[in-house]
PDB file of C-alpha atoms in Angstrom:
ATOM      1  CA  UNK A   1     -20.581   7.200  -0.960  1.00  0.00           C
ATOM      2  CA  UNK A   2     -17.966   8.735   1.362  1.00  0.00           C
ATOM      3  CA  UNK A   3     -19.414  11.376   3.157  1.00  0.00           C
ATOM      4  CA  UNK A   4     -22.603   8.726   4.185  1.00  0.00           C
ATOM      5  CA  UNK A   5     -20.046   5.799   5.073  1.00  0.00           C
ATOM      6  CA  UNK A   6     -19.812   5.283   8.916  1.00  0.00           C
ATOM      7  CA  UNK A   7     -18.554   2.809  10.844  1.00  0.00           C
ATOM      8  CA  UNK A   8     -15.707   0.200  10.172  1.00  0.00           C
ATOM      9  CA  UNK A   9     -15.906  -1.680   6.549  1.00  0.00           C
ATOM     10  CA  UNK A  10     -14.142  -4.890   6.727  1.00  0.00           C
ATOM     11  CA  UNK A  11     -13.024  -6.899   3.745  1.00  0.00           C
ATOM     12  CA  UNK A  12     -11.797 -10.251   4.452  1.00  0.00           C
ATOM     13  CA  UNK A  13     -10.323 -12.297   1.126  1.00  0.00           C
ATOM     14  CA  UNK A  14      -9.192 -15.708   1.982  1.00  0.00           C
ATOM     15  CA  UNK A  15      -7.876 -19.012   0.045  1.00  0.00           C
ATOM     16  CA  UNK A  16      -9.268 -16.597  -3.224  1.00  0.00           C
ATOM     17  CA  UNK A  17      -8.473 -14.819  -6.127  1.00  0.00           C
ATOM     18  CA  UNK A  18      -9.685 -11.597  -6.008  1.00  0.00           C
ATOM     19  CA  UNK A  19      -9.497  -9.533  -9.304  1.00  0.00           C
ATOM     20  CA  UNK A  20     -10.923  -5.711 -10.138  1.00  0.00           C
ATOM     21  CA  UNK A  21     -10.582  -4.724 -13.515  1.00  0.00           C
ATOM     22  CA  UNK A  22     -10.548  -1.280 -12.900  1.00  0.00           C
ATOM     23  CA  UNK A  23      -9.278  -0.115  -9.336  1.00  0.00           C
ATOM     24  CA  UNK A  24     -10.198  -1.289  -5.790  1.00  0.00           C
ATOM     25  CA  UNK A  25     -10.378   2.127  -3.491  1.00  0.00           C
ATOM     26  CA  UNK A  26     -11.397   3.493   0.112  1.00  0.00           C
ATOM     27  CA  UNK A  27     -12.140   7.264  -0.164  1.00  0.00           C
ATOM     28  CA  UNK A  28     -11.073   9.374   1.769  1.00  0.00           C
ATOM     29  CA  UNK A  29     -14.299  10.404   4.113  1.00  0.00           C
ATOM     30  CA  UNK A  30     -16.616  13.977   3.726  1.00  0.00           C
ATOM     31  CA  UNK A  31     -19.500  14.851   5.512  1.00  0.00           C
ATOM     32  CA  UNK A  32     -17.774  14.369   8.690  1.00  0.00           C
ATOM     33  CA  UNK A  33     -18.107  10.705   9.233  1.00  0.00           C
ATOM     34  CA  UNK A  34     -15.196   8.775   9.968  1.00  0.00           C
ATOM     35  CA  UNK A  35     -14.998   5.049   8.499  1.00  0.00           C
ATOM     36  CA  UNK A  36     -12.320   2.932   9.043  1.00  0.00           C
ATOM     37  CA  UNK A  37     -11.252   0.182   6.539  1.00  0.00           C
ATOM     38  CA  UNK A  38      -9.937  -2.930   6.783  1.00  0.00           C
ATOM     39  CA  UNK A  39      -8.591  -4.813   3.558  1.00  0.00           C
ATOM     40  CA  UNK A  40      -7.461  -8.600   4.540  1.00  0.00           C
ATOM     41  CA  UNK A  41      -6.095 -10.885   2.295  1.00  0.00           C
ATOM     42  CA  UNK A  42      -5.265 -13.971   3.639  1.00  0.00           C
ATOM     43  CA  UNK A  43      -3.813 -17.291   1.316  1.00  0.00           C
ATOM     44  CA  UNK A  44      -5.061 -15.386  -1.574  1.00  0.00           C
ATOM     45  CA  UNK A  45      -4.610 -13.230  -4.927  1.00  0.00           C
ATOM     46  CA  UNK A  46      -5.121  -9.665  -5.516  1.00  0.00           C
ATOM     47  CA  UNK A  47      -4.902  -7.667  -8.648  1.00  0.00           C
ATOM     48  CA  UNK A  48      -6.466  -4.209  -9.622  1.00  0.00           C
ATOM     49  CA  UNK A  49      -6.565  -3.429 -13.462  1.00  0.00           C
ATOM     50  CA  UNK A  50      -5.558   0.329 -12.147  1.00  0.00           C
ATOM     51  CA  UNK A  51      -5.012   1.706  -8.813  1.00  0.00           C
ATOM     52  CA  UNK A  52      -5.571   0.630  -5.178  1.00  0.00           C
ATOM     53  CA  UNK A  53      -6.326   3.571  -2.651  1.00  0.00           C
ATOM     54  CA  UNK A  54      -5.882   3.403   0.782  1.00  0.00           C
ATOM     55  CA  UNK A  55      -6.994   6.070   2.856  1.00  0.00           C
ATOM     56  CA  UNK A  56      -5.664   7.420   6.082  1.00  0.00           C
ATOM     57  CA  UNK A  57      -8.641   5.334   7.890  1.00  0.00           C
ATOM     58  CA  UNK A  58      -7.409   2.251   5.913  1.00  0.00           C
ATOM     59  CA  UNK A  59      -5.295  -0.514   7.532  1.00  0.00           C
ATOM     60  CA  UNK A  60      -4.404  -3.280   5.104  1.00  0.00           C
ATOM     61  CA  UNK A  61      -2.994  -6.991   6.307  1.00  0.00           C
ATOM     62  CA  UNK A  62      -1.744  -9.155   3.655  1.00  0.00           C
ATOM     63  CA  UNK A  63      -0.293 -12.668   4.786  1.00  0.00           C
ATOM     64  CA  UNK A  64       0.855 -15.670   2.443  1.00  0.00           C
ATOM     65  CA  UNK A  65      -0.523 -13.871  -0.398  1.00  0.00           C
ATOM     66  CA  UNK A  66       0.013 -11.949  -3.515  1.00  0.00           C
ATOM     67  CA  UNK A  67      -0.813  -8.213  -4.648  1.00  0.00           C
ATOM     68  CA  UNK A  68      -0.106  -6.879  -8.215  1.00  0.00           C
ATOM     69  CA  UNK A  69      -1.456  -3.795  -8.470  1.00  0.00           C
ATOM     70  CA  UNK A  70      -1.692  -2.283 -12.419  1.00  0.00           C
ATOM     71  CA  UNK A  71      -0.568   1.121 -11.876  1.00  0.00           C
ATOM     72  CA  UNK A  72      -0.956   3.001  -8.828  1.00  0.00           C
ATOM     73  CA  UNK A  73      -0.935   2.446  -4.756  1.00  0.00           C
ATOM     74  CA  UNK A  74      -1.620   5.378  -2.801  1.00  0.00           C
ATOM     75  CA  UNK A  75      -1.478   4.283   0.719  1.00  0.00           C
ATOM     76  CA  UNK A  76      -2.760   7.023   3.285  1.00  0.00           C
ATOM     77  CA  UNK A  77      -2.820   4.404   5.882  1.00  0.00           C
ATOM     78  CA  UNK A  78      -1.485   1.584   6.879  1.00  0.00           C
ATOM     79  CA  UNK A  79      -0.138  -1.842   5.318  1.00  0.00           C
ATOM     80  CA  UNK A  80       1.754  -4.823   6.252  1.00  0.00           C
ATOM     81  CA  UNK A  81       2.814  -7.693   4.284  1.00  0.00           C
ATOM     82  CA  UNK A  82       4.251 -10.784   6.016  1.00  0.00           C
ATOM     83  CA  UNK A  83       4.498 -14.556   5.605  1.00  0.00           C
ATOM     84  CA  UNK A  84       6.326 -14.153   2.046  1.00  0.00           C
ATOM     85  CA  UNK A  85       3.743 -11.806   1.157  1.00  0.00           C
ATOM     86  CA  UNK A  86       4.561 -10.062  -2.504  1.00  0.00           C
ATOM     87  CA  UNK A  87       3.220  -6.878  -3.341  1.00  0.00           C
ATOM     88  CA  UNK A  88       4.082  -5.624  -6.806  1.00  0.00           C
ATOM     89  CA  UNK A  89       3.121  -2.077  -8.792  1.00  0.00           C
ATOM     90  CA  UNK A  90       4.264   0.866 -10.767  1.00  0.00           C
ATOM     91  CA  UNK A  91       4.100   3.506  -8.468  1.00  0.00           C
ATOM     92  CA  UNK A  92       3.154   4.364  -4.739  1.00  0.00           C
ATOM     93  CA  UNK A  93       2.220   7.807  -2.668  1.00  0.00           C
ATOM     94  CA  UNK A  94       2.544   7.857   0.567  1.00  0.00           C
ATOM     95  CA  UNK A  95       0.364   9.891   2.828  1.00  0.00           C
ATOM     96  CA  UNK A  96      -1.899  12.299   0.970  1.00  0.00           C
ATOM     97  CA  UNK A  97      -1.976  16.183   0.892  1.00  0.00           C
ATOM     98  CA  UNK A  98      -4.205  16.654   4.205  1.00  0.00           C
ATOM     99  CA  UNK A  99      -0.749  15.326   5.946  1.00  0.00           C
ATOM    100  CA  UNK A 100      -1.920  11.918   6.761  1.00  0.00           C
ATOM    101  CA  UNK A 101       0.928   9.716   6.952  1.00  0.00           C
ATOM    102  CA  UNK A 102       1.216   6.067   4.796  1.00  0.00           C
ATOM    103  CA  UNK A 103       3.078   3.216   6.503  1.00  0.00           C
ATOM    104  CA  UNK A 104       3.925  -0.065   4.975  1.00  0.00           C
ATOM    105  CA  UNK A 105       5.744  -2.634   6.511  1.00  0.00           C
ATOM    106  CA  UNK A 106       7.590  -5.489   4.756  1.00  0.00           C
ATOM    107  CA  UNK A 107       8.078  -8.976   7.341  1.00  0.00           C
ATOM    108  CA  UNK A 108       9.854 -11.711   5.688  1.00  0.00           C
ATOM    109  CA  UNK A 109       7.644 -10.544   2.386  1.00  0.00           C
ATOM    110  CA  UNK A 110       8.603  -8.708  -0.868  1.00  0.00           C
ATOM    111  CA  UNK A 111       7.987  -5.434  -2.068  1.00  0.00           C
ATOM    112  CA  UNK A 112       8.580  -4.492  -5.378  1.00  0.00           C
ATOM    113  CA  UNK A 113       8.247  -0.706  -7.051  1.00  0.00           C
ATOM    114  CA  UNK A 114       9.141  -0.114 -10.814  1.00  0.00           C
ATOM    115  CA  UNK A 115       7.909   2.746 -11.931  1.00  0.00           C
ATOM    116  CA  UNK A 116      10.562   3.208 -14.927  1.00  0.00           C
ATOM    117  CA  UNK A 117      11.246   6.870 -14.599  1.00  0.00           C
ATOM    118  CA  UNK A 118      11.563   9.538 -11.994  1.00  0.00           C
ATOM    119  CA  UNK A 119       7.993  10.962 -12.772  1.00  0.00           C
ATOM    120  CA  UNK A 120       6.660   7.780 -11.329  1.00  0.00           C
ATOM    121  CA  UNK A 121       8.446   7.256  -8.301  1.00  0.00           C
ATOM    122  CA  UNK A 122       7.389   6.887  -4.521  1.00  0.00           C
ATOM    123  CA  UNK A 123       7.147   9.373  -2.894  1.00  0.00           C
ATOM    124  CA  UNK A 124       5.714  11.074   0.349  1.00  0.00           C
ATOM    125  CA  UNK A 125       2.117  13.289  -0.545  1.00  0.00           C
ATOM    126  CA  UNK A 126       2.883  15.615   2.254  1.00  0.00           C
ATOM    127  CA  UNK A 127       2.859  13.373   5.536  1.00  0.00           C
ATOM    128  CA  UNK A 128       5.546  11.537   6.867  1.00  0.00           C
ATOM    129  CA  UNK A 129       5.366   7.889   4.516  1.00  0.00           C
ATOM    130  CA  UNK A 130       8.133   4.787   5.908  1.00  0.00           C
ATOM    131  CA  UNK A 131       8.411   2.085   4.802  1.00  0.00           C
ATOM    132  CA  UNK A 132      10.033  -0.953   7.346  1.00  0.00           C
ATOM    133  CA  UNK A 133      11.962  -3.625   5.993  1.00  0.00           C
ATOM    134  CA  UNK A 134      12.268  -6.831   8.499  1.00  0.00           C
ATOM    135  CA  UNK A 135      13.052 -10.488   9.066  1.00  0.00           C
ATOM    136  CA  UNK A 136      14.369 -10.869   5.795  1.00  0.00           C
ATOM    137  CA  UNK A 137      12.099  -8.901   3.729  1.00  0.00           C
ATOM    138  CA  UNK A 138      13.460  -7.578   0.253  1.00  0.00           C
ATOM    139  CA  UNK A 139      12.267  -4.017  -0.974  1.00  0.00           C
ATOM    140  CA  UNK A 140      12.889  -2.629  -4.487  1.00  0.00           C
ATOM    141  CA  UNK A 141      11.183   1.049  -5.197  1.00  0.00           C
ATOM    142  CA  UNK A 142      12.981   2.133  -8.420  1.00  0.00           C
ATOM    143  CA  UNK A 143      12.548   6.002  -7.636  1.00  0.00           C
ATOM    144  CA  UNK A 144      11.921   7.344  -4.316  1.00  0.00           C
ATOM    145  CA  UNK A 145      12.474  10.611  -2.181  1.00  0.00           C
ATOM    146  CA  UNK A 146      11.195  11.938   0.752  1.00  0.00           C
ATOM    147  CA  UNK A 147      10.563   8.415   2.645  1.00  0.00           C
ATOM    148  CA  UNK A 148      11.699   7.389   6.379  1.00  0.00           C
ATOM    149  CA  UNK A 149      13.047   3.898   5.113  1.00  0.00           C
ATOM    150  CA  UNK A 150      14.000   1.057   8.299  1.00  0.00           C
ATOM    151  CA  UNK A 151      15.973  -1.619   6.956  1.00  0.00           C
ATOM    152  CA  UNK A 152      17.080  -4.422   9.735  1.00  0.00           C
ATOM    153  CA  UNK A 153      20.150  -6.597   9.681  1.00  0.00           C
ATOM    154  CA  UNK A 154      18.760  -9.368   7.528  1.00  0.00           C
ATOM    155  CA  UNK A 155      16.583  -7.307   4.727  1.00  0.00           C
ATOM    156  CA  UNK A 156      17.381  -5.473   1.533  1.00  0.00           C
ATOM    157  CA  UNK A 157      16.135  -2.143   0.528  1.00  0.00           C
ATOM    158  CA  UNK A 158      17.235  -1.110  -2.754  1.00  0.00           C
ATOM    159  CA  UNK A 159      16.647   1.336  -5.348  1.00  0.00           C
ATOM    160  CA  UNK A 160      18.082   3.265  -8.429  1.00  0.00           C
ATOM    161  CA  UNK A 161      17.543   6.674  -7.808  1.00  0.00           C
ATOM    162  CA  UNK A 162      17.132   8.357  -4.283  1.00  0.00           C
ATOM    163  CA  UNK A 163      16.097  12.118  -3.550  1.00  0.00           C
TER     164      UNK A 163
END
């Protein structure tokens, strides 16, 4: 339960497959403890039948390994894919209303967004949410506003509609 979780939670998923049929979430914390947790998939597959929540004490690592999430990714914290890394879903918040900020960087990995109408898009909850594009990573979020977005030399960011 969230306001009786203390400590830091780690979840390590390596050379697996990995599947929830409904979603895979960290809470954000009540009762004034303050977990912190760690999702770490490593050689492996991913996949949530709904939504995967990250909260602001979350920090995710994903190398050499897939992510298809079913419908939503709130990420309050932090993620990073690298290692051609692919993380797929329909739609992504960043940060959550309590200002918390959701970061998410891309390293030689994919990121892919397609939410299929403005109503689904990316956007920021009420923090500041980036995402970083580097070392050839390639980003598509179909609909997104209200983003800091880093793009180096050699990656792609792209998107249909920006607000």
């Amino acid at each position: 339960k969230p306001g009786e979780a203390n400590g830091e939670f780690t979840f390590n998923i390596v050379n697996s497959i990995a599947e929830f049929t409904k979603e895979f979430g960290f809470y954000d914390p009540t009762g004034g403890v303050t977990p912190v947790f760690k999702l770490n998939a490593t050689n492996s597959v991913l996949t949530t039948g709904t939504k995967l929540y990250l909260t602001a004490s979350s920090k995710g690592k994903v190398d050499n390994s897939t992510v298809i999430i079913g419908s939503y990714l709130r990420n309050s914290g932090e993620v990073e894919l690298k290692n051609g890394s692919v993380l797929s879903g329909a739609t992504i918040q960043f940060g959550d209303s309590a200002g918390h900020d959701g970061k998410t960087v891309v390293d030689a990995s994919k990121f892919t967004i397609t939410s299929g109408n403005s109503a689904g898009h990316a956007f920021d909850g009420k923090g500041t949410g980036s995402i970083t594009a580097q070392n050839g990573a390639t980003v598509y979020v179909e609909y997104y506003k209200d983003l800091t977005i880093t793009t180096d030399a050699t990656s792609t960011f792209t998107g249909t509609e920006v607000q």
